[in-house]
Short mmCIF file of C-alpha atoms in Angstrom, two decimals:
data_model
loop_
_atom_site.label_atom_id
_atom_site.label_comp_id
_atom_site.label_asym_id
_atom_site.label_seq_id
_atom_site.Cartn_x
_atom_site.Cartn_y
_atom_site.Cartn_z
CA UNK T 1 -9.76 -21.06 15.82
CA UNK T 2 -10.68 -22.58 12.37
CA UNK T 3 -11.15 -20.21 9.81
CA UNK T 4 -15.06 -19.37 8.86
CA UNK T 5 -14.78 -20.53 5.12
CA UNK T 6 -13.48 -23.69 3.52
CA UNK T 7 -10.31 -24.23 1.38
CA UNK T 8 -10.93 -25.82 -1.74
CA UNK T 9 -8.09 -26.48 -3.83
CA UNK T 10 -9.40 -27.54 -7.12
CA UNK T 11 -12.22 -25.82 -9.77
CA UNK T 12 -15.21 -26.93 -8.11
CA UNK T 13 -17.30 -24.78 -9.57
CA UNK T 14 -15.54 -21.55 -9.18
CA UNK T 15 -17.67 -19.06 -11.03
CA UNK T 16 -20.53 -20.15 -9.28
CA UNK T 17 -18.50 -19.74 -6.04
CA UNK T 18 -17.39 -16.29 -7.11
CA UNK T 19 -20.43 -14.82 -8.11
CA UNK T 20 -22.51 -16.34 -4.59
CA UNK T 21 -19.45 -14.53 -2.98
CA UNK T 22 -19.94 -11.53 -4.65
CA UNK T 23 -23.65 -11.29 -3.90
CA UNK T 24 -23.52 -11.86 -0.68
CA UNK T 25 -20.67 -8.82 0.04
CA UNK T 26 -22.96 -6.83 -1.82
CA UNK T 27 -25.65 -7.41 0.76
CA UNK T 28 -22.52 -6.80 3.09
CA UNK T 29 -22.14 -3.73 1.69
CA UNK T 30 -25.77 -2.47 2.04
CA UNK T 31 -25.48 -2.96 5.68
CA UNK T 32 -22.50 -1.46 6.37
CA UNK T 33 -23.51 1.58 4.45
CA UNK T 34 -25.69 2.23 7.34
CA UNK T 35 -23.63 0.79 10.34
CA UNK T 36 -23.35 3.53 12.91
CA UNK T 37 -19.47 4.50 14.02
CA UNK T 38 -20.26 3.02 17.23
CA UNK T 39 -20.97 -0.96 15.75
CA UNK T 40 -17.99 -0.76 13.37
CA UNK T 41 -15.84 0.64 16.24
CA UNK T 42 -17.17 -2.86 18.16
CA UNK T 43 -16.37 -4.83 15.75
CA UNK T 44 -12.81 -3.24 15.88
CA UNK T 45 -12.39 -4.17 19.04
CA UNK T 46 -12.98 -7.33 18.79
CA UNK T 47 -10.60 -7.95 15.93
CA UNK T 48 -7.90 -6.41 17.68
CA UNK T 49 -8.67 -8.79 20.91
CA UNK T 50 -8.49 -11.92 18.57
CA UNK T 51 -5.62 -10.72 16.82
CA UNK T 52 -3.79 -10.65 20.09
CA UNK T 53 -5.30 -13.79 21.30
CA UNK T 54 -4.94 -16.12 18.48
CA UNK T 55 -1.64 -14.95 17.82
CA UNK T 56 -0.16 -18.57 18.54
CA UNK T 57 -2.36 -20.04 15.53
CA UNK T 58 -1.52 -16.93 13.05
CA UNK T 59 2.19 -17.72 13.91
CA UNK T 60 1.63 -21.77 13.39
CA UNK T 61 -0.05 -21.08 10.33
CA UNK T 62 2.34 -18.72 8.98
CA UNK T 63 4.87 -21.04 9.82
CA UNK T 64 3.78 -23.54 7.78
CA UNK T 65 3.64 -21.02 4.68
CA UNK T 66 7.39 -19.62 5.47
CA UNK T 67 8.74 -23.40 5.19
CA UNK T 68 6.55 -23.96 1.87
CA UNK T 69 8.18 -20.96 0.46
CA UNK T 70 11.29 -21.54 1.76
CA UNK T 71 10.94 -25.22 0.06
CA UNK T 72 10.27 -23.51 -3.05
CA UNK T 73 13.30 -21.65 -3.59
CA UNK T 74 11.76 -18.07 -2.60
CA UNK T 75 14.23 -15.29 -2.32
CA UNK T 76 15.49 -13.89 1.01
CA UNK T 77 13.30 -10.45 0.22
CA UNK T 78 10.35 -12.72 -0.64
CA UNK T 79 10.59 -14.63 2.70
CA UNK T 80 10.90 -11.56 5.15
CA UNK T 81 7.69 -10.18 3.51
CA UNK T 82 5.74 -13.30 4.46
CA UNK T 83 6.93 -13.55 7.06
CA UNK T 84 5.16 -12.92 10.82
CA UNK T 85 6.83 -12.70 13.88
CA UNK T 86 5.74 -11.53 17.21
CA UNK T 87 5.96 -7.80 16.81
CA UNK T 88 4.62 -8.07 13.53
CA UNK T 89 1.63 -9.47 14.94
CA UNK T 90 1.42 -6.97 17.65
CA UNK T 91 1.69 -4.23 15.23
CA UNK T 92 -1.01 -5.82 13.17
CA UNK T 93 -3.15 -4.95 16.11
CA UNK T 94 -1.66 -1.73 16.56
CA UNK T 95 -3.40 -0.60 13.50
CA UNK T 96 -6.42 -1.83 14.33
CA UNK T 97 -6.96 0.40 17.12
CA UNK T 98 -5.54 3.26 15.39
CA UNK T 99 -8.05 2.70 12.42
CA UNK T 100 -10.67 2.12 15.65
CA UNK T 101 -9.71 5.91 17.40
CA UNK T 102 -9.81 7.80 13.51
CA UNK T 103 -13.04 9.51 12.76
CA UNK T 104 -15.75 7.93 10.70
CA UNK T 105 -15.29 8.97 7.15
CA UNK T 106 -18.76 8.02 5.94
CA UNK T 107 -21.57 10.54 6.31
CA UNK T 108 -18.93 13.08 6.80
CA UNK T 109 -20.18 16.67 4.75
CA UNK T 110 -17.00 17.91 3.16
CA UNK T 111 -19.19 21.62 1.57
CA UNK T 112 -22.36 23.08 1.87
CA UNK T 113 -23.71 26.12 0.52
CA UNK T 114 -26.69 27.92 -0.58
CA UNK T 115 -28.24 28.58 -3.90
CA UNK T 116 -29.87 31.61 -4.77
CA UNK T 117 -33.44 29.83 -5.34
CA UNK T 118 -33.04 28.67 -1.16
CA UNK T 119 -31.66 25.32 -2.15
CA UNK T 120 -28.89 23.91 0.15
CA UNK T 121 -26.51 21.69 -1.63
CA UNK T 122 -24.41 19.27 0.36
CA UNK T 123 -21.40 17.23 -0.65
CA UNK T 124 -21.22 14.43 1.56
CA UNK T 125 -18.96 11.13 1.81
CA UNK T 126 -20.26 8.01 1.28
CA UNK T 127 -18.71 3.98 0.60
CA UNK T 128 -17.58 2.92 -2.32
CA UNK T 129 -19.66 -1.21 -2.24
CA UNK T 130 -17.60 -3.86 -2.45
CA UNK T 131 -13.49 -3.71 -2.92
CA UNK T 132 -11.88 -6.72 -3.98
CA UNK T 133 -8.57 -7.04 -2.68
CA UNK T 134 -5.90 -8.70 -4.96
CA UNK T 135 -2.28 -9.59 -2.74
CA UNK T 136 0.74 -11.36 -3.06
CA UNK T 137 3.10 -12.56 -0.05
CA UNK T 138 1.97 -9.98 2.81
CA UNK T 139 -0.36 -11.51 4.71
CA UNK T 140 -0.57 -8.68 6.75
CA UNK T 141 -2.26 -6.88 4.05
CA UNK T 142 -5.56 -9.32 5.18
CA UNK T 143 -6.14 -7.43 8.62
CA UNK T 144 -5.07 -3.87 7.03
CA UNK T 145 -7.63 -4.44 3.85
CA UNK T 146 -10.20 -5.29 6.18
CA UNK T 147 -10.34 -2.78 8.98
CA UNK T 148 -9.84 0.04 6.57
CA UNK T 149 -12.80 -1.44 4.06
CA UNK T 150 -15.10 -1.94 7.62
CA UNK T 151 -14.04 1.61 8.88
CA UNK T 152 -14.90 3.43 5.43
CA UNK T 153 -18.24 1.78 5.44
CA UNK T 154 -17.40 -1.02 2.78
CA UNK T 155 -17.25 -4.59 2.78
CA UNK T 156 -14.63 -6.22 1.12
CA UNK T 157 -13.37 -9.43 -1.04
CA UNK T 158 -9.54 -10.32 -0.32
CA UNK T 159 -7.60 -12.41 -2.52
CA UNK T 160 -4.35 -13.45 -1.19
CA UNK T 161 -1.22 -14.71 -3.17
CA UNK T 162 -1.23 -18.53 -3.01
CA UNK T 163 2.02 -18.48 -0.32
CA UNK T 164 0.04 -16.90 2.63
CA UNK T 165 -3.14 -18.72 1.91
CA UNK T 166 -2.75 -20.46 5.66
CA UNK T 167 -1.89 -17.29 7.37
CA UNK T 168 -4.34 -14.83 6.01
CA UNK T 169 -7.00 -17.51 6.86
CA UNK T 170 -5.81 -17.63 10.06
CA UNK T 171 -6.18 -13.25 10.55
CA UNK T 172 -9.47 -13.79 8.59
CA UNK T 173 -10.91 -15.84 11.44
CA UNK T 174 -10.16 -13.37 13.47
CA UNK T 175 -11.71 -10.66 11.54
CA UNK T 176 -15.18 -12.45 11.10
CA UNK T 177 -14.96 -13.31 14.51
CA UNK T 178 -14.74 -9.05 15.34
CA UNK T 179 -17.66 -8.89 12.80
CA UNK T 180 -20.03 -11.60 14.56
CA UNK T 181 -19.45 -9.99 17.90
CA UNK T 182 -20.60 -6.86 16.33
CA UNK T 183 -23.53 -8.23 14.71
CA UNK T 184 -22.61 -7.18 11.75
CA UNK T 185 -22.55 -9.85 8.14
CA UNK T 186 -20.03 -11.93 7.95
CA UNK T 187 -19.86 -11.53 4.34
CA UNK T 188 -18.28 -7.81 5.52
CA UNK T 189 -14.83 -9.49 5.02
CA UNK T 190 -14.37 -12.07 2.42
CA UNK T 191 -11.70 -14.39 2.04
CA UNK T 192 -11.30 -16.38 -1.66
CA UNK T 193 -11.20 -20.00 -0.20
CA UNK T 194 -9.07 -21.18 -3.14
CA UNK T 195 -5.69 -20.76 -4.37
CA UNK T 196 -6.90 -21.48 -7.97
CA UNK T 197 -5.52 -18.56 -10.40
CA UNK T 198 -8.39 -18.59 -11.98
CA UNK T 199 -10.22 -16.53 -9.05
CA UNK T 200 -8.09 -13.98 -9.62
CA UNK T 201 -9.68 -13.40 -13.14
CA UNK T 202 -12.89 -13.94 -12.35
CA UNK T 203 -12.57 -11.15 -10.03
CA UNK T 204 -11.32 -8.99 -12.71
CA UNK T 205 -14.62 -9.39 -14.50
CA UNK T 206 -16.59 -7.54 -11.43
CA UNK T 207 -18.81 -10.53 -11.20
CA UNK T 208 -21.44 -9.17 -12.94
CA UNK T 209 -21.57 -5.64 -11.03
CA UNK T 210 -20.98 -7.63 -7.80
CA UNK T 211 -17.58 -5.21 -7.79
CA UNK T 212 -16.95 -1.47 -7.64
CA UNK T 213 -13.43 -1.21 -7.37
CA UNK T 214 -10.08 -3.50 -8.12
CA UNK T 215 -7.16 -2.82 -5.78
CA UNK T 216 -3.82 -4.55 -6.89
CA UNK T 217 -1.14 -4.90 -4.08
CA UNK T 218 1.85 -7.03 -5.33
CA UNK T 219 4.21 -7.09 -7.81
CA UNK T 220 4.57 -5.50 -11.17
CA UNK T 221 3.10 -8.39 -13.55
CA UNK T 222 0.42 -8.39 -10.84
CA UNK T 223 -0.75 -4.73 -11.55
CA UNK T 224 -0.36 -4.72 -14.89
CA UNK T 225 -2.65 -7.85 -15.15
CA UNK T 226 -5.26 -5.99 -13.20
CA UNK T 227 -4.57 -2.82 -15.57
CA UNK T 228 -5.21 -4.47 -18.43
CA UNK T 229 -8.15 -7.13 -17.80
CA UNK T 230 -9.97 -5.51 -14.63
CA UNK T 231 -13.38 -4.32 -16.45
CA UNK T 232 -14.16 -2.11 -12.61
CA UNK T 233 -12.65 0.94 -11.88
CA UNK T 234 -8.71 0.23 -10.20
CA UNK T 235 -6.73 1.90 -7.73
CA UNK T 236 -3.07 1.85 -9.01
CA UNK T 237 -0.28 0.62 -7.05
CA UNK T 238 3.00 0.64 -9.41
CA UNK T 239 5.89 -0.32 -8.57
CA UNK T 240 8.01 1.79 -5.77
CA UNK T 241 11.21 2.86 -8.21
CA UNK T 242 11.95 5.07 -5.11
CA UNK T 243 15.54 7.59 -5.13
CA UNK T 244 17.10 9.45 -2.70
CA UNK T 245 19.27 11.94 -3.49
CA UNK T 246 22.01 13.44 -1.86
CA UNK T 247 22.87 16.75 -1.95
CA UNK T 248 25.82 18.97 -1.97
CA UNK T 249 24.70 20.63 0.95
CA UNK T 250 23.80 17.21 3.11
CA UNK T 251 24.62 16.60 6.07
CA UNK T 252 26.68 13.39 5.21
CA UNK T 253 25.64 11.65 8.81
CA UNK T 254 22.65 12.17 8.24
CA UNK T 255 22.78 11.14 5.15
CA UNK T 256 23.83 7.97 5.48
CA UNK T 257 21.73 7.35 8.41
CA UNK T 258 18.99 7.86 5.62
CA UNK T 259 20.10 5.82 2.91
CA UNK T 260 21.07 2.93 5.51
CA UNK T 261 17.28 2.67 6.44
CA UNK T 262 15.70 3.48 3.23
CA UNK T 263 17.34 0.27 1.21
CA UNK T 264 18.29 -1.82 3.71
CA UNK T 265 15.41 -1.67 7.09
CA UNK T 266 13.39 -4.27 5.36
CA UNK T 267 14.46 -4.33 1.01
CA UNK T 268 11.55 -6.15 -0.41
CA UNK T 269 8.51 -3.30 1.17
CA UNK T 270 7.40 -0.96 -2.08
CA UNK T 271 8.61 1.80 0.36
CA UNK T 272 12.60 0.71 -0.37
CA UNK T 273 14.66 3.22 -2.06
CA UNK T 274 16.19 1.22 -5.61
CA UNK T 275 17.85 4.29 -6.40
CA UNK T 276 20.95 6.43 -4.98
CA UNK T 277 21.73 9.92 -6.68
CA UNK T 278 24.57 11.87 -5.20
CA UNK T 279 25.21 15.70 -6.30
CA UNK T 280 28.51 15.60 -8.10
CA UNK T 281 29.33 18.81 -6.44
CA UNK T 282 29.20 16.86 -2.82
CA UNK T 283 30.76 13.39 -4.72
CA UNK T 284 34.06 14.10 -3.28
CA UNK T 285 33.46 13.25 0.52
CA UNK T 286 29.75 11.93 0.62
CA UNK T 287 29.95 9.41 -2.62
CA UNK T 288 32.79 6.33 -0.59
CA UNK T 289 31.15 6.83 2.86
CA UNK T 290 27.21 6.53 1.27
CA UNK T 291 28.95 3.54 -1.12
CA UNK T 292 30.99 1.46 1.11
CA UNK T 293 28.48 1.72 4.11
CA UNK T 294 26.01 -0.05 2.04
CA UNK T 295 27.74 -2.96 0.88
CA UNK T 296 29.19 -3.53 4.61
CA UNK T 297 25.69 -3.26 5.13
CA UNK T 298 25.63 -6.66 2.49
CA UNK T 299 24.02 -4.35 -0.39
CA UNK T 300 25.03 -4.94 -3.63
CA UNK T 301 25.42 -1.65 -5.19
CA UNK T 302 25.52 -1.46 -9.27
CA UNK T 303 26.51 1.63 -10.18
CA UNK T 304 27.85 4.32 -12.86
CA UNK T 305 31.80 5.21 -14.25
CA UNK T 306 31.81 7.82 -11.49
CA UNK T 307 30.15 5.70 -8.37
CA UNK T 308 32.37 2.36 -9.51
CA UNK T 309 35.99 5.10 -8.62
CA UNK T 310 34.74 5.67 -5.18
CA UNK T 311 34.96 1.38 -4.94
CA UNK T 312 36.21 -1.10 -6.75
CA UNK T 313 33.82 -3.56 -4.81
CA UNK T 314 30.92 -1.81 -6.81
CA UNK T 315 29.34 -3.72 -10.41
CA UNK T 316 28.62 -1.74 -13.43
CA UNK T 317 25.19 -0.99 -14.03
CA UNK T 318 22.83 -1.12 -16.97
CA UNK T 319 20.40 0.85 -18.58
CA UNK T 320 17.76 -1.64 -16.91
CA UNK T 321 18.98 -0.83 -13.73
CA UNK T 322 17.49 2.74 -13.03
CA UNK T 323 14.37 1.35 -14.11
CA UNK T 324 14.69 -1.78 -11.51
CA UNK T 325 12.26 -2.52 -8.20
CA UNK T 326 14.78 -4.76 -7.06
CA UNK T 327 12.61 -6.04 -3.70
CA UNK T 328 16.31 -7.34 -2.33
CA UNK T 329 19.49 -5.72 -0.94
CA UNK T 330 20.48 -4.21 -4.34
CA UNK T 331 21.04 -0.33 -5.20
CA UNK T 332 21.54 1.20 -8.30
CA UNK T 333 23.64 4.66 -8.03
CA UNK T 334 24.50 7.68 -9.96
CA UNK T 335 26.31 10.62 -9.55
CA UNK T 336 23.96 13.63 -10.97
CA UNK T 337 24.61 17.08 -11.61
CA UNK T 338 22.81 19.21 -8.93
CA UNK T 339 18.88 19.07 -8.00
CA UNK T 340 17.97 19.87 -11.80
CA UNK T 341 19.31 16.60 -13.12
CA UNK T 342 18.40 14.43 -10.18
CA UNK T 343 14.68 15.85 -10.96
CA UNK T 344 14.79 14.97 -14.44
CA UNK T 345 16.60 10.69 -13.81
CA UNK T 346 13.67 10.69 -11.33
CA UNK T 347 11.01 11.80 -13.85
CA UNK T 348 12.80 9.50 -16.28
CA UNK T 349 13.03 6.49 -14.56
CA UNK T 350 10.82 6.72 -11.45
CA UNK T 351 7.20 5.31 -10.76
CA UNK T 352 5.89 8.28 -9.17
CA UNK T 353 5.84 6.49 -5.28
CA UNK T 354 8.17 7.91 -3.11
CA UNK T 355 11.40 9.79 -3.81
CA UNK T 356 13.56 11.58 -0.95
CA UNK T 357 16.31 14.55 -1.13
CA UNK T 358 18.42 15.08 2.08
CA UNK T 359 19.97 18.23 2.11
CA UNK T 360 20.45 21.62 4.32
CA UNK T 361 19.58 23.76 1.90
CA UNK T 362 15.95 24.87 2.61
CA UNK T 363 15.52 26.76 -1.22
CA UNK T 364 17.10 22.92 -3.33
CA UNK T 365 14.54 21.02 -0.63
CA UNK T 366 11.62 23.29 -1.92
CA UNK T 367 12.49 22.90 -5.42
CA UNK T 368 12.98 19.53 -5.13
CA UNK T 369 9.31 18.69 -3.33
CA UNK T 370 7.54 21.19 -5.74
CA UNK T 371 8.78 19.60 -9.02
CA UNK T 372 9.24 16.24 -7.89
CA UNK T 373 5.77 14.20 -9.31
CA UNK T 374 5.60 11.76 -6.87
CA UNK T 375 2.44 10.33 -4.35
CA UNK T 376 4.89 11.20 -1.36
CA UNK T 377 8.23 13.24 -1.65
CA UNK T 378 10.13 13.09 1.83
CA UNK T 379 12.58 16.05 2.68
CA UNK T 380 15.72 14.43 5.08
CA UNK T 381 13.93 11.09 5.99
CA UNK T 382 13.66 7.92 4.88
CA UNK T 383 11.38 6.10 2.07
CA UNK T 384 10.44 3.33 4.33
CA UNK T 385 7.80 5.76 5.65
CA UNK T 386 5.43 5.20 2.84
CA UNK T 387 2.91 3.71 4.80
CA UNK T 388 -0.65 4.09 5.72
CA UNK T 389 0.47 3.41 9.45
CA UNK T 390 3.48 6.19 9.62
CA UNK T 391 1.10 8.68 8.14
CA UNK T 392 -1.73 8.16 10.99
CA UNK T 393 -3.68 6.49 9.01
CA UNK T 394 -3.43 2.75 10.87
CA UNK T 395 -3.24 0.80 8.19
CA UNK T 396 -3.22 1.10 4.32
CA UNK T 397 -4.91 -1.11 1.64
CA UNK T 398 -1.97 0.18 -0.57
CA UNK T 399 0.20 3.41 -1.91
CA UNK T 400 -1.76 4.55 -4.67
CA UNK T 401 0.56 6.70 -7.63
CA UNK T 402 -2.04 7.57 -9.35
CA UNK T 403 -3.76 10.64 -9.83
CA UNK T 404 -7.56 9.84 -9.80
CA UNK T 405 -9.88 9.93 -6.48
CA UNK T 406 -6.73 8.31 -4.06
CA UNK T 407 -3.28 8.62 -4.13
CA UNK T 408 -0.24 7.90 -1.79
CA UNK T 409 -1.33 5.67 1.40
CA UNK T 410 -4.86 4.63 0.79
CA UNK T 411 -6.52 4.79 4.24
CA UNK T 412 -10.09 4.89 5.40
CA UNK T 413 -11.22 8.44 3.92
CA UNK T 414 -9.91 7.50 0.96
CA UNK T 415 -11.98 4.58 0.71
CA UNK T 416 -15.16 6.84 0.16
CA UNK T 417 -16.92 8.44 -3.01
CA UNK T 418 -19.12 11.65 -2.81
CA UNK T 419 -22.75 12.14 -2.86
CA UNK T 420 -24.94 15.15 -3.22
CA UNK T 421 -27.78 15.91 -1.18
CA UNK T 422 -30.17 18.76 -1.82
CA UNK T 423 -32.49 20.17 0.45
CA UNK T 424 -35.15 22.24 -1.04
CA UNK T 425 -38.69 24.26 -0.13
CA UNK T 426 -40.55 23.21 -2.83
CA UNK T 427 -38.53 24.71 -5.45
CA UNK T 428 -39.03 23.82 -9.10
CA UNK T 429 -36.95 24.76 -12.30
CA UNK T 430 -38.55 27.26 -14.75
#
């Protein structure tokens, strides 16, 4: 299957590309505005069938990106996140049917009541336009992006890093091909047929109104590019500066089952804990065990006076260190002084994502998921499941941290503004 747009490598007249892109999602976008449940839901479908079916080619063309990376030097972490495999691919359609079987967000009326004068007031969902898309590495995040945007009503313009460019055109094909089944504009799902840098900031303009929102999913000096030059409304994804803290009253099996899988089940998603904090009052028999299982586990732990006694094998760590997203098998840990203190290095040093406590102690697990000021705070489970998918969702287009419209995994509803719709008599204002 050959992808619906062609690659151009060099500035052939990018702005003029960008903006014809723009205007035609934004003719997308009026169509899908008013595409019933029932044509998105075919278009679904389809994707999902193609994803399964051309799952050969998305594996040959991801392939070919894996071995360019690989050429390149790119880290271990780097690799495993573009990476596709079988059951990768296989979830990838997973999602799509889940996003399929969720309920329509648009048209949805969230309140309704009456005024006085007879009027009835409803406050109804509706798309937001276009979305660009701006991703580094995952090429996953093509097929998530787009089923979401589709579902919620929006059409969408995906810019993937430079190292996926072949596999995200090869899920792309597959996505238009959903969207021409449906009858429904190609234009719907739009993938930047360049790997120019310079598309990146010409997306950041908003092409001239041709965008309504900017959502960054990638590194750090990704988002805060995006943060600082987008001139359209943005949907923050920081960093995931993620903890877990142990408790004194932990279960220490449990515990380490925990901190096993939140660092080291894949160490380069934003949902990976950077962070261990262990109660002092529990240090004595849960501080070696939590320690030496991770670096048997080939994690590098860097850690303070107190964590470096329970092992010699442990490095010293720096002030930079609780600050790190290390993306790799590397953990930074501390020994804290009860719940209070491991509330205040996390509001010190976290990024508001995901932080976890494991304990037994239902009153410290309260405290510790009231005060704690993050998009998702997890109470005895892992941080690996910040994701759009684990909460129901079927996919995410990112974990938002913060606090405007969206926040935590961004699925389908929250992909949709409000509208007001009035229904009056013939009433007039005196």
């Amino acid at each position: 299957m050959s992808a619906p747009l062609k690659a151009i490598d060099g500035n052939a007249d990018l702005p003029a590309l960008m903006a014809d892109l723009a205007a035609q999602a934004r003719a997308a976008a009026r169509v899908l505005s008013l595409a019933s449940p029932e044509q998105k839901n075919r278009a679904l479908d389809a994707m999902e069938r193609a994803i399964r079916a051309q799952a050969p080619a998305i594996l040959a063309a991801n392939a070919e990106d894996v071995a360019e990376a690989r050429s390149g030097g790119a880290t271990s972490a780097f690799v495993d996140r573009l990476t596709l495999t079988p059951a990768r691919i296989d979830a990838m359609a997973d999602g799509i049917a889940t996003v399929r079987e969720i309920s329509d967000p648009v048209g949805v009326v969230t309140e309704s009541w009456q005024r006085p004068n007879g009027m009835t007031i409803e406050r109804v969902r509706v798309p937001l336009g276009v979305i660009a898309v701006i991703f580094e590495s995952r090429p996953n995040v093509a097929a998530d992006a787009g089923v979401l945007c589709l579902k919620s009503g929006n059409a969408v313009i995906l810019r993937g890093g430079s190292d996926s460019f072949r596999s995200c055109r090869a899920i792309h094909a597959c996505l238009v091909q959903g969207l021409r089944e449906a009858g429904l504009p190609e234009a719907s799902i739009t993938l930047v047929p360049t790997r120019d840098r310079a598309a990146v900031g010409l997306l950041l303009t908003g092409l001239n109104g041709g965008i309504d929102v900017i959502v960054p999913r990638g590194g750090k000096s990704l988002v805060a590019r995006v943060e600082a030059e987008a001139r359209v409304p943005v949907f923050a994804h920081l960093e995931g500066v993620n903890h877990v803290y142990v408790d004194r009253a932990a279960n220490l099996e449990m515990a380490k089952s925990i901190v096993l899988n939140a660092k080291m089940r894949r160490p380069g998603v934003c949902g990976a804990a950077e962070t261990l904090l262990v109660d002092r009052a529990g240090a004595a028999t849960s501080l070696k065990p939590l320690v030496g299982m991770l670096i048997e586990a080939g994690c590098e732990v860097r850690g303070d006076a107190a964590v470096q006694r329970a092992d010699d094998r442990v490095k010293p760590a720096s002030e930079t260190d609780w600050d790190t997203e290390y993306e790799d098998a590397i953990i930074a840990a501390k020994v804290v002084d009860g719940v209070d203190e491991a509330i205040a290095h996390i509001h010190n040093h976290g990024s508001h994502h995901t932080d976890a406590i494991v304990t037994e102690d239902a009153k410290t697990a309260q405290k510790f998921l009231n005060e704690v000021d993050s998009a998702i705070v997890l109470h005895n489970a892992s941080t690996q499941f910040a994701d759009g998918g684990e909460f129901g969702f079927g996919a995410e287009i990112g974990i938002a941290t913060g606090k405007f419209h969206a926040r935590g995994p961004v699925g389908a509803e929250q992909l949709t503004s409000f509208k007001y719709r009035v229904h009056g008599t013939g009433q007039t204002r005196p």
